[in-house]
Coordinates of C-alpha atoms in Angstrom, one line a residue:
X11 CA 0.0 0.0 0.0
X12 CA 2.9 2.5 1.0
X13 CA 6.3 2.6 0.3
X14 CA 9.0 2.1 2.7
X15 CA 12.1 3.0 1.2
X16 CA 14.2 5.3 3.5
X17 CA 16.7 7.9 1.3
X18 CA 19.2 10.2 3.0
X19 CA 15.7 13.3 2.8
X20 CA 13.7 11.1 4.9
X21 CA 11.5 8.3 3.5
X22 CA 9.5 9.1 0.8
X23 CA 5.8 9.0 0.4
X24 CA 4.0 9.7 -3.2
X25 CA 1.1 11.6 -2.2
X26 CA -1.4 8.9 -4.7
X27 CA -0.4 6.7 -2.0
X28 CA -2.8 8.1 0.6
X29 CA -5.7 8.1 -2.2
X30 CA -8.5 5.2 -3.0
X31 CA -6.7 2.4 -4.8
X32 CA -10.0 2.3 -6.7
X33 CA -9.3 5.6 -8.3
X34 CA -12.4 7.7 -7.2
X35 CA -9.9 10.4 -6.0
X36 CA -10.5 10.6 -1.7
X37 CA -8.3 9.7 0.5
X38 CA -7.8 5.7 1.6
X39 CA -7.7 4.0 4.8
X40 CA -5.2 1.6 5.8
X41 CA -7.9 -0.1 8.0
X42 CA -10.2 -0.4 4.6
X43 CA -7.1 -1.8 2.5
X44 CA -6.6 1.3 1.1
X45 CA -10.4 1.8 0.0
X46 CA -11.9 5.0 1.0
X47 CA -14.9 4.5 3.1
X48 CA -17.7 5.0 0.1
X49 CA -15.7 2.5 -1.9
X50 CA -15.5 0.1 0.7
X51 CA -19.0 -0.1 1.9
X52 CA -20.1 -0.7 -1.7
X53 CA -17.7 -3.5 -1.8
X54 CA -19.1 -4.4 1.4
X55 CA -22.4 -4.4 0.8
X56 CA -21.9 -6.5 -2.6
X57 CA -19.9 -9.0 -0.8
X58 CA -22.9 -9.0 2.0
X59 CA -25.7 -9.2 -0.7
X60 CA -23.8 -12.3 -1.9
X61 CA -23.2 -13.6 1.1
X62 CA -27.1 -13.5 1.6
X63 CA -28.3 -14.8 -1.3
X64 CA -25.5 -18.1 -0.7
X65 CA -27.4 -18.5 2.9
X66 CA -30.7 -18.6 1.2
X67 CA -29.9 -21.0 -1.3
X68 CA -28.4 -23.3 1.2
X69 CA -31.1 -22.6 3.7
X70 CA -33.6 -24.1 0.4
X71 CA -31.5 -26.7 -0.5
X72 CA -31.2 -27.9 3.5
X73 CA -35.4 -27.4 3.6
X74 CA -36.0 -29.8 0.9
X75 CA -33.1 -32.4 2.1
X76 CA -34.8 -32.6 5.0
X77 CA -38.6 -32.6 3.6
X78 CA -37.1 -35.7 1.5
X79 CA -35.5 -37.3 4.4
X80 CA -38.7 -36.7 6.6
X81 CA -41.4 -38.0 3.9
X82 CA -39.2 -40.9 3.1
X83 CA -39.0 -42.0 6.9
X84 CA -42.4 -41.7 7.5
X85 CA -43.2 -43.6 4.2
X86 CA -41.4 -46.3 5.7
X87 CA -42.9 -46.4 9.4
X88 CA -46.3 -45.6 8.9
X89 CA -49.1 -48.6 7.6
X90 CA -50.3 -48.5 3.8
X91 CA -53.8 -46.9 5.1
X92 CA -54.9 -43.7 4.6
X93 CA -53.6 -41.4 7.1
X94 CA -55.9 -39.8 9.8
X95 CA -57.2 -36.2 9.8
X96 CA -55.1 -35.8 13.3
X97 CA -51.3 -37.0 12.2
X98 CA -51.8 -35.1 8.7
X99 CA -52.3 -32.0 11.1
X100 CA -49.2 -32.9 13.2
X101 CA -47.3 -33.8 9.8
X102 CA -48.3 -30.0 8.7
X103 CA -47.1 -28.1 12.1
X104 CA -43.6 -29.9 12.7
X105 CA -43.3 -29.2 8.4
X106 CA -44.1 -25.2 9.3
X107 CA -42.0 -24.9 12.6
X108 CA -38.6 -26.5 10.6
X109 CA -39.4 -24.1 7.9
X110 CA -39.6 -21.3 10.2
X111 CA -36.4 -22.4 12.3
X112 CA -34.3 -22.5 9.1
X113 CA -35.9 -18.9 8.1
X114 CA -35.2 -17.2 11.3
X115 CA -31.8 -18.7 11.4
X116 CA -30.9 -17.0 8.1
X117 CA -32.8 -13.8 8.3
X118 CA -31.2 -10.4 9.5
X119 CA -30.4 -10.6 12.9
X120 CA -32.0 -6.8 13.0
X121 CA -35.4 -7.7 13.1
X122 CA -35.3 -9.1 16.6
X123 CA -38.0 -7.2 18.4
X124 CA -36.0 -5.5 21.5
X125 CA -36.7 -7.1 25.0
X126 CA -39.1 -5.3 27.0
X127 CA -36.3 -6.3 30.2
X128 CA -33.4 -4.7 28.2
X129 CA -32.1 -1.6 29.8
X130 CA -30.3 1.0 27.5
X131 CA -26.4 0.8 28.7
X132 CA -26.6 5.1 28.2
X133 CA -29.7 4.9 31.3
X134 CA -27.8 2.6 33.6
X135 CA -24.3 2.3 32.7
X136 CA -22.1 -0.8 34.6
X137 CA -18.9 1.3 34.6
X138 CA -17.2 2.6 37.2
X139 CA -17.3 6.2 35.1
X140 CA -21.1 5.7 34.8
X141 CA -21.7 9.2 36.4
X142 CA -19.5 10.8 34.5
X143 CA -20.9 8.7 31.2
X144 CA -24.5 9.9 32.0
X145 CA -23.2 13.5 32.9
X146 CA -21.7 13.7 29.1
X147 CA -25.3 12.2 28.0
X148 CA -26.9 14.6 29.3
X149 CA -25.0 17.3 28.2
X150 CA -24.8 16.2 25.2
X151 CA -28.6 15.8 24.8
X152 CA -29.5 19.2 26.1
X153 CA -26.3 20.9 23.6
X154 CA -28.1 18.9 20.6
X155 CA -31.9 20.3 21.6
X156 CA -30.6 23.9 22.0
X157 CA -29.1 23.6 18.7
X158 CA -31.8 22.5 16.9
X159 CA -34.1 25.1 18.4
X160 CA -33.1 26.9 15.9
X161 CA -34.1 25.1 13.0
X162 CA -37.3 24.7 11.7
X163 CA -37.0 20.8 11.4
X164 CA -35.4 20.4 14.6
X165 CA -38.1 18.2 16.4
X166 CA -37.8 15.6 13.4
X167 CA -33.9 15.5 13.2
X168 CA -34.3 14.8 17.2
X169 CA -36.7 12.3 17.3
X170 CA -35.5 10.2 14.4
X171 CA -31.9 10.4 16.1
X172 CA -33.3 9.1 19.6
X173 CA -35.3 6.7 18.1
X174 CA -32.3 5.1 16.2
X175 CA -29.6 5.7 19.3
X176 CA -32.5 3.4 21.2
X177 CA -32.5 1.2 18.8
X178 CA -28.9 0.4 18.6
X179 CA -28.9 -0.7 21.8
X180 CA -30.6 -3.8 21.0
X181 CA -28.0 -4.7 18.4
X182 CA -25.0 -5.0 20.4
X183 CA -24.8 -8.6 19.0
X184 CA -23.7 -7.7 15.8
X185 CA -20.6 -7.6 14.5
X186 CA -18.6 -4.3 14.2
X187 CA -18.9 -3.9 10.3
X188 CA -22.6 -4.5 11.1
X189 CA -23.4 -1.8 13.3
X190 CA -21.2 0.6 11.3
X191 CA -23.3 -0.2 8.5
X192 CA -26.2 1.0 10.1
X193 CA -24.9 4.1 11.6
X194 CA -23.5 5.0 8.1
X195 CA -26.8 4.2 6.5
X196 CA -28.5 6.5 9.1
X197 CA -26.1 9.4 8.3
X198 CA -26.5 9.0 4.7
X199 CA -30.3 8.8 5.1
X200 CA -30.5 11.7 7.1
X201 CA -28.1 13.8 5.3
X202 CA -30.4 13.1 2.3
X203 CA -33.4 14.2 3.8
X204 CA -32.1 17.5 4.9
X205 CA -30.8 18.5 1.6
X206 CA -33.9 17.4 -0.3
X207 CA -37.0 17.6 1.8
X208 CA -35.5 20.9 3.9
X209 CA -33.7 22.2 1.1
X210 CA -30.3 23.1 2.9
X211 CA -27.3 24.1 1.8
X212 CA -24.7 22.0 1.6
X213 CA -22.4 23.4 4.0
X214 CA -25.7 24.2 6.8
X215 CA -26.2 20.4 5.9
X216 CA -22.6 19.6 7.2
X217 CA -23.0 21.6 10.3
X218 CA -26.3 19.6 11.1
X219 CA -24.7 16.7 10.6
X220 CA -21.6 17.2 12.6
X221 CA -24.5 18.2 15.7
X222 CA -26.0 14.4 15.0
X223 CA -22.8 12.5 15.1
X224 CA -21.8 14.6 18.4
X225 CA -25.0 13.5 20.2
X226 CA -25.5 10.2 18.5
X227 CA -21.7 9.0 19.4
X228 CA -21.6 10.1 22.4
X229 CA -24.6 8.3 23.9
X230 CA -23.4 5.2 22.0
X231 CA -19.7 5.5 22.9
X232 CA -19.6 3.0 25.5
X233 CA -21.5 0.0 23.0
X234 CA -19.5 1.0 20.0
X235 CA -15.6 1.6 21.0
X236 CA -13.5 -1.9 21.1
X237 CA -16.5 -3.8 20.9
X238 CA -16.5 -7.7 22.3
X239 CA -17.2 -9.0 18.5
X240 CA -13.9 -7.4 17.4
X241 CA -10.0 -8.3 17.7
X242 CA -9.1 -4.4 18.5
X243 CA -8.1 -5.1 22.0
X244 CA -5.7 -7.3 20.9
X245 CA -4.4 -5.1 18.3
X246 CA -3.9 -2.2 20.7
X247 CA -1.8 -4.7 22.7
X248 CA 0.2 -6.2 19.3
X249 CA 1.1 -2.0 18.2
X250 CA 1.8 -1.1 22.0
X251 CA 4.2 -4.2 22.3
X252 CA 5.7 -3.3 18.4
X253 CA 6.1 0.3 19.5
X254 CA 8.4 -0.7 22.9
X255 CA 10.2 -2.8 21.0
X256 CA 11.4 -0.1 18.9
X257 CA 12.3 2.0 21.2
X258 CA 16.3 2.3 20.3
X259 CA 14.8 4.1 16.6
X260 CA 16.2 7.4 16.8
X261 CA 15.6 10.5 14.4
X262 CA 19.0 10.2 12.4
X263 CA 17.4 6.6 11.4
X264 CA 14.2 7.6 10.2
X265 CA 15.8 10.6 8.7
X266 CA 13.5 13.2 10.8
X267 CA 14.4 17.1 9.8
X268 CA 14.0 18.3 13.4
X269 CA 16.7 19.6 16.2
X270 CA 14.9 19.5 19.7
X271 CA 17.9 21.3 21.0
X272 CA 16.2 24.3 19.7
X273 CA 13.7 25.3 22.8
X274 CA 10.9 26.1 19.9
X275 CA 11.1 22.7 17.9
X276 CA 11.3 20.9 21.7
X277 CA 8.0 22.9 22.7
X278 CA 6.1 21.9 19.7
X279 CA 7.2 18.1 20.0
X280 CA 6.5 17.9 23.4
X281 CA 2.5 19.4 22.1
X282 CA 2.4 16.7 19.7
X283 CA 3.1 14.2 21.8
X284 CA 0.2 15.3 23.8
X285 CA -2.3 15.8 21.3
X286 CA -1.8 12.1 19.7
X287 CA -2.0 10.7 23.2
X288 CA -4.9 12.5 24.2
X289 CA -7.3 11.1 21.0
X290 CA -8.2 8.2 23.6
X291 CA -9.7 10.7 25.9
X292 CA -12.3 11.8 23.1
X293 CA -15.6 10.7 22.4
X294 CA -16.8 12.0 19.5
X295 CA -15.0 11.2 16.0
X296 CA -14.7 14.6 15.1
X297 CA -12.6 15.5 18.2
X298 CA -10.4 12.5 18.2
X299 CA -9.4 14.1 14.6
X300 CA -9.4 17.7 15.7
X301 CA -6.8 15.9 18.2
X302 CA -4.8 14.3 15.2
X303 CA -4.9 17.6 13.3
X304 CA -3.4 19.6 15.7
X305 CA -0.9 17.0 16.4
X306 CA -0.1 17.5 12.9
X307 CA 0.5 20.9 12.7
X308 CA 3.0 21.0 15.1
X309 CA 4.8 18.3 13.6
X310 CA 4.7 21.1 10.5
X311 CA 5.9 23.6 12.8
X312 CA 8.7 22.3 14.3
X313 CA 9.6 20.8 10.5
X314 CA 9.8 24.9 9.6
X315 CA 11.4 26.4 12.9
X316 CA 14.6 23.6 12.3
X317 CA 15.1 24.0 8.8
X318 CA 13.4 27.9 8.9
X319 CA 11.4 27.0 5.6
X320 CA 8.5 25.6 4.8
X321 CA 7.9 22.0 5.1
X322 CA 6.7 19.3 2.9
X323 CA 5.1 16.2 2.6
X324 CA 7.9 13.9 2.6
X325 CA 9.0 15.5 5.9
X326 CA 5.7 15.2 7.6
X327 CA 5.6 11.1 7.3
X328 CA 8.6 10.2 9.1
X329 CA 8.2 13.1 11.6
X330 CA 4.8 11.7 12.2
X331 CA 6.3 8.4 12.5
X332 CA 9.0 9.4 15.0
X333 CA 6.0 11.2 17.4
X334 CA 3.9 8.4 17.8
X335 CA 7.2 5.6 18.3
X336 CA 7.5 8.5 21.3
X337 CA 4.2 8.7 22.2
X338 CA 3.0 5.1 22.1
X339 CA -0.6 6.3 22.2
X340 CA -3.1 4.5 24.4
X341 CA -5.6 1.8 22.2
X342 CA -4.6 3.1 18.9
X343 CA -5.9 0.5 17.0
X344 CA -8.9 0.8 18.3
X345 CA -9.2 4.5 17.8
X346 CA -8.0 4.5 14.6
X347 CA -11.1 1.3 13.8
X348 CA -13.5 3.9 15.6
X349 CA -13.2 6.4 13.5
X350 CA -13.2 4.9 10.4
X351 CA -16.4 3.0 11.8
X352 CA -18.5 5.9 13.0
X353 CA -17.2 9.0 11.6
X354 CA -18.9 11.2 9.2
X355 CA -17.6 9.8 6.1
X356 CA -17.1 12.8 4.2
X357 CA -15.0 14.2 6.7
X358 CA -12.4 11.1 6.2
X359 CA -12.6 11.4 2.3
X360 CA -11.6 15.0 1.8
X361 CA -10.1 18.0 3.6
X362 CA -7.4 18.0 6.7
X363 CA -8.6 16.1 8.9
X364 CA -9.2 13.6 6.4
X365 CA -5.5 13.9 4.8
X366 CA -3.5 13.8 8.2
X367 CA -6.1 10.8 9.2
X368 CA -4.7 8.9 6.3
X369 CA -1.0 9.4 6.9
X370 CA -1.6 8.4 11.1
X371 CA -2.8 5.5 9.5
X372 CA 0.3 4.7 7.5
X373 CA 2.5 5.8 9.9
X374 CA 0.9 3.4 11.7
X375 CA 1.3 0.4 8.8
X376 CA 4.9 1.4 8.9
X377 CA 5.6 0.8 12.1
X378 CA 4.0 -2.0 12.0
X379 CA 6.1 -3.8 8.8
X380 CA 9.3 -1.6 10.1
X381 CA 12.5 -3.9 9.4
X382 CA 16.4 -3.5 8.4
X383 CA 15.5 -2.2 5.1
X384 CA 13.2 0.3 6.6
X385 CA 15.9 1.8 8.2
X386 CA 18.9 1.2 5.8
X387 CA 20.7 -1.5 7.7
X388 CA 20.9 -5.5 7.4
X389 CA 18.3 -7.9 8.4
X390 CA 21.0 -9.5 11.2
X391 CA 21.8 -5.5 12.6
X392 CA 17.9 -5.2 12.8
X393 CA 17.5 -8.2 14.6
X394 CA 20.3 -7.3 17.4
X395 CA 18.7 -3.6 18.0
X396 CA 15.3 -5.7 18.6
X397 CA 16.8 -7.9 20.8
X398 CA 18.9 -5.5 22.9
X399 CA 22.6 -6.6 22.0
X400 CA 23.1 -3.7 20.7
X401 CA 22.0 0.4 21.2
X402 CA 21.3 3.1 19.1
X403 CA 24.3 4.8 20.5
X404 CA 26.7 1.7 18.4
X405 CA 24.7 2.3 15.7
X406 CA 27.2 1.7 12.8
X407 CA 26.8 4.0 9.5
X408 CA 26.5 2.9 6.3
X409 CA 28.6 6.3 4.0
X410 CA 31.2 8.6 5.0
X411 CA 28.8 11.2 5.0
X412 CA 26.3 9.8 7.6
X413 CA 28.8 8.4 10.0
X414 CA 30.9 12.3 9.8
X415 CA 27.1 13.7 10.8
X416 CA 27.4 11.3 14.1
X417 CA 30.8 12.3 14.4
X418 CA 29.9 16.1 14.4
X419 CA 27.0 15.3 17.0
X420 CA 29.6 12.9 19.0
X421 CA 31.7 16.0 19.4
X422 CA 29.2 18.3 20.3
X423 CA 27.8 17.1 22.8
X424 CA 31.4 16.4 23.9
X425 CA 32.1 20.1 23.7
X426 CA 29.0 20.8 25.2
X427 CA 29.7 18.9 28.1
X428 CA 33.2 19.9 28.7
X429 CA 31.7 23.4 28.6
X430 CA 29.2 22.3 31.2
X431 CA 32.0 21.0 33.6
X432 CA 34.2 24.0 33.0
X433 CA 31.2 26.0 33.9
X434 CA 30.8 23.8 37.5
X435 CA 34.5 24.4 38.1
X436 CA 34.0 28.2 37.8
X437 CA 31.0 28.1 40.1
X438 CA 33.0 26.3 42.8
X439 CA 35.6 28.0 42.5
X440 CA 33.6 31.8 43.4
X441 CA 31.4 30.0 46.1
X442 CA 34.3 29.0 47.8
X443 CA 36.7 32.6 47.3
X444 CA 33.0 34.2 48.5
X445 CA 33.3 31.6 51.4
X446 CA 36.9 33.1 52.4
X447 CA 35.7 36.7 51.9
X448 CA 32.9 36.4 54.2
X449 CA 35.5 34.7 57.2
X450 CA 37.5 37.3 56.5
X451 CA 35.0 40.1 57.1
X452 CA 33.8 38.8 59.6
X453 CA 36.8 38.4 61.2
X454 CA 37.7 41.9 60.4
X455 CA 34.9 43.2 62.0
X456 CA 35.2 41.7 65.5
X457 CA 38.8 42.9 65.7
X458 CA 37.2 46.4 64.8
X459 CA 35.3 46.3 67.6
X460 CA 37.6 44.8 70.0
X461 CA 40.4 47.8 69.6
X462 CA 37.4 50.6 70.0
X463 CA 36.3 49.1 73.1
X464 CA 40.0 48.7 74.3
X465 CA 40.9 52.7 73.6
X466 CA 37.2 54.1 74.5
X467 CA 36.2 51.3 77.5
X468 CA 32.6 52.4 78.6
X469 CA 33.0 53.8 82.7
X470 CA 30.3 53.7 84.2
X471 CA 30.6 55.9 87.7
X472 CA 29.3 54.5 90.7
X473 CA 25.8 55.8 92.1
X474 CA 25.6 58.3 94.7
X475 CA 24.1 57.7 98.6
X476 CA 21.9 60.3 97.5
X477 CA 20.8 59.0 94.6
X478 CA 20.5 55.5 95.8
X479 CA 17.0 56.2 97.6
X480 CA 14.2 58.0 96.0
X481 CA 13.2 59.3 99.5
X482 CA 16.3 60.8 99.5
X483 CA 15.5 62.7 97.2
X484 CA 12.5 64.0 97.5
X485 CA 13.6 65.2 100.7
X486 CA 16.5 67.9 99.9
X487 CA 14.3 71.2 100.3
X488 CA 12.4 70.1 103.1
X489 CA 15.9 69.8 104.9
X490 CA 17.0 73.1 104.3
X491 CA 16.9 75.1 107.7
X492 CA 17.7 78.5 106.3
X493 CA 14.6 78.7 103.8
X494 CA 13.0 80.9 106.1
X495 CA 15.9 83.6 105.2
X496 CA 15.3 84.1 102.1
X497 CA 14.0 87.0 100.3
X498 CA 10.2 87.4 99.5
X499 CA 9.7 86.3 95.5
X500 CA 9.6 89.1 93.2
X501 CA 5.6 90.9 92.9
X502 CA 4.7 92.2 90.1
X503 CA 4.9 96.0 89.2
X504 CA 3.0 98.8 87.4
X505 CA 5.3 100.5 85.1
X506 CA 5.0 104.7 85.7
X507 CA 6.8 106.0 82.9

């Protein structure tokens, strides 16, 4: 489906690649062996219709092998007279019921009437998040009604898209492919009625649609994502595995155009990391691409802030493939199967989302079929990375002009860290002359101190009898004998002149 041929500019991706291998001119899907969704459910549905019409011939031939075998059994046990009124009716009931078994065992497993006992999971959810699950319900629900008050035929586009999120619940024993053939007949349905009945415009039609597969999705998340009737668990497990085993890939291997020594190309790494990882935390289709989008363009930005121009194609891939070896996202099989289940299919076949959904999914195939010639090395060098005899640090180069590019990092980051050491040296060097100086002051300042005390000493002179005792004091003028000699005080006088 893709190529994996790794040249010194990175490995190399024809953009056809990512189109329908049919030729219809939207994007493919890995998942759909490189089908676009349309495509593939038209070869689906052929290869169901066949599938049908097989069961029902077999189901007739089977009916009259056993109408044969039970006439001719009965022939032989039963006496040459006529038979009675009574065993001809018998004869005619155990004939109907093995028709109707045989029917009923070939007929679509969708017209089982739902169990009256059957509780919808999104009314009582089993999961330990079920508060949290019915708190998104009904969020969702009361979102999709204030949205549609604002069309005229929002009461029908609500009722037919509870009725059918009721009914689903009743099919959870079909098969994946199954109940995204009914979802995907429902959009397409719907999405015909609203441009044809309600006459809207193609991209108001869009907008509705986006509404319905936000509340429809969310309210069937829990039935729909990793079903029991699929392998997906144990493909998440199989790519999670694959991914730790690869570990020891490093960007010089796949040929990635980025420097995270650069703080800018490190910050938008470290953001597409995140975004990739945090698709699994999404419910809705649409966000789990918004997710992968914006995972995306940070890839493209730190592609232009290493080589400051724009970047292209054939550096997206392998930077995409070096962020998710990184990442190892959580179930990525299995989000990658939901949304090319229950997404809106038009958003998959054309635009961005679409286009960076495609190369996640071959990014993905890569990893997946990654071997020696992958990353231009032998089959036996392969093999010893994988089984830890060797690191990526060993990694032996295959030109002259590769292995003087190791060199040239080898060296920097030698240079860089005898720069750091001469650095420490400098640093302890200061801290310990600052050490010194402040001994020193401190020394300085207590001898200071010591010779003004010893030329100024503080004398303090001893206190007086009479100043020992307040009463003392107090009585000074009261022991004065001679106060009655003293002159009469001064009187004031009236100026004459």
């Amino acid at each position: 489906m893709m190529s994996q041929r790794l040249e010194r500019s990175g490995i190399r991706l024809d953009q056809s690649e990512l189109l329908c291998t049919k030729g219809c001119g939207f994007y493919g899907n890995a998942t759909c062996g490189g089908l676009c969704s349309k495509c593939w459910r038209e070869d689906n549905q052929r290869d169901r219709q066949k599938q049908i019409q097989e069961d029902w011939a077999l189901a007739a031939k089977l009916q009259k092998e056993e109408e044969e075998a039970y006439a001719s059994r009965h022939l032989k046990t039963q006496p040459a007279v006529a038979p009675s009124a009574k065993s001809e009716e018998r004869k005619s009931k155990e004939k109907s019921s093995k028709v109707h078994t045989v029917t009923k065992f070939f007929s679509s497993s969708t017209k089982t009437p739902p169990k009256k006992d059957h509780v919808p999971v999104e009314s009582s959810p089993s999961s330990s998040g079920s508060h949290h699950v019915a708190a998104d319900a009904d969020r969702s629900t009361r979102e999709f009604i204030d949205f549609l008050k604002l069309l005229k035929p929002g009461r029908e586009i609500f009722k037919q898209c509870r009725a059918f999120t009721e009914s689903m619940v009743y099919k959870r024993e079909l098969g994946a492919d199954e109940l995204s053939e009914c979802v995907q007949d429902f959009y397409q349905g719907l999405s015909d009625r609203l441009q044809t009945q309600f006459k809207g415009s193609p991209d108001r039609v869009e907008n509705i649609m986006d509404e319905v597969e936000k509340y429809m999705m969310t309210r069937l998340y829990e039935g729909v994502f990793c079903p029991e009737t699929t392998d997906d668990e144990k493909k998440d497990l199989a790519i999670q595995k694959r991914i730790r085993a690869l570990h020891w890939v490093t960007i010089e291997m796949l040929c990635v155009p980025v420097d995270e020594e650069i703080p800018e190309v490190s910050d938008s790494v470290v953001k597409a990391i995140t975004d990739v990882i945090e698709v699994d935390s999404k419910r809705v289709p649409k966000d789990k691409l918004a997710c992968i989008t914006r995972c995306s363009k940070h890839i493209f930005n730190a592609i232009k802030a290493t080589k400051r121009e724009a970047a292209s194609a054939d550096d997206f891939l392998p930077t995409l493939i070096y962020i998710v070896l990184k990442a190892n996202p959580p179930r990525l099989q299995s989000n990658i199967q939901y949304v090319t289940r229950f997404s809106n299919p038009s958003r998959l076949m054309t635009g961005e989302d679409g286009y960076y959904f495609t190369n996640l999914c071959c990014a993905v195939a890569f990893i997946e079929k990654l071997d020696g010639q992958s990353l231009n090395m032998t089959a036996q060098e392969f093999e010893r990375y994988m089984s830890g005899q060797a690191s990526s640090a060993q990694q032996p180069q295959a030109s002259g002009e590769s292995s003087s590019a190791t060199l040239h990092q080898v060296q920097k980051r030698m240079d860089m860290l005898t720069g750091l050491g001469e650095r420490q040296e400098r640093v302890m060097s200061e801290a310990r002359q600052l050490e010194s100086d402040l001994i020193d002051w401190t020394d300085g300042v207590e001898q200071k101190v010591h010779d003004v005390l010893e030329r100024f000493p503080l004398e303090t002179p001893p206190p007086s009898a009479a100043t020992e005792s307040p009463a003392a004091s107090s009585a000074i003028d009261s022991d004065n004998v001679e106060s009655d000699l003293l002159p009469a005080p001064l009187q004031p006088q009236v100026f004459a002149g």
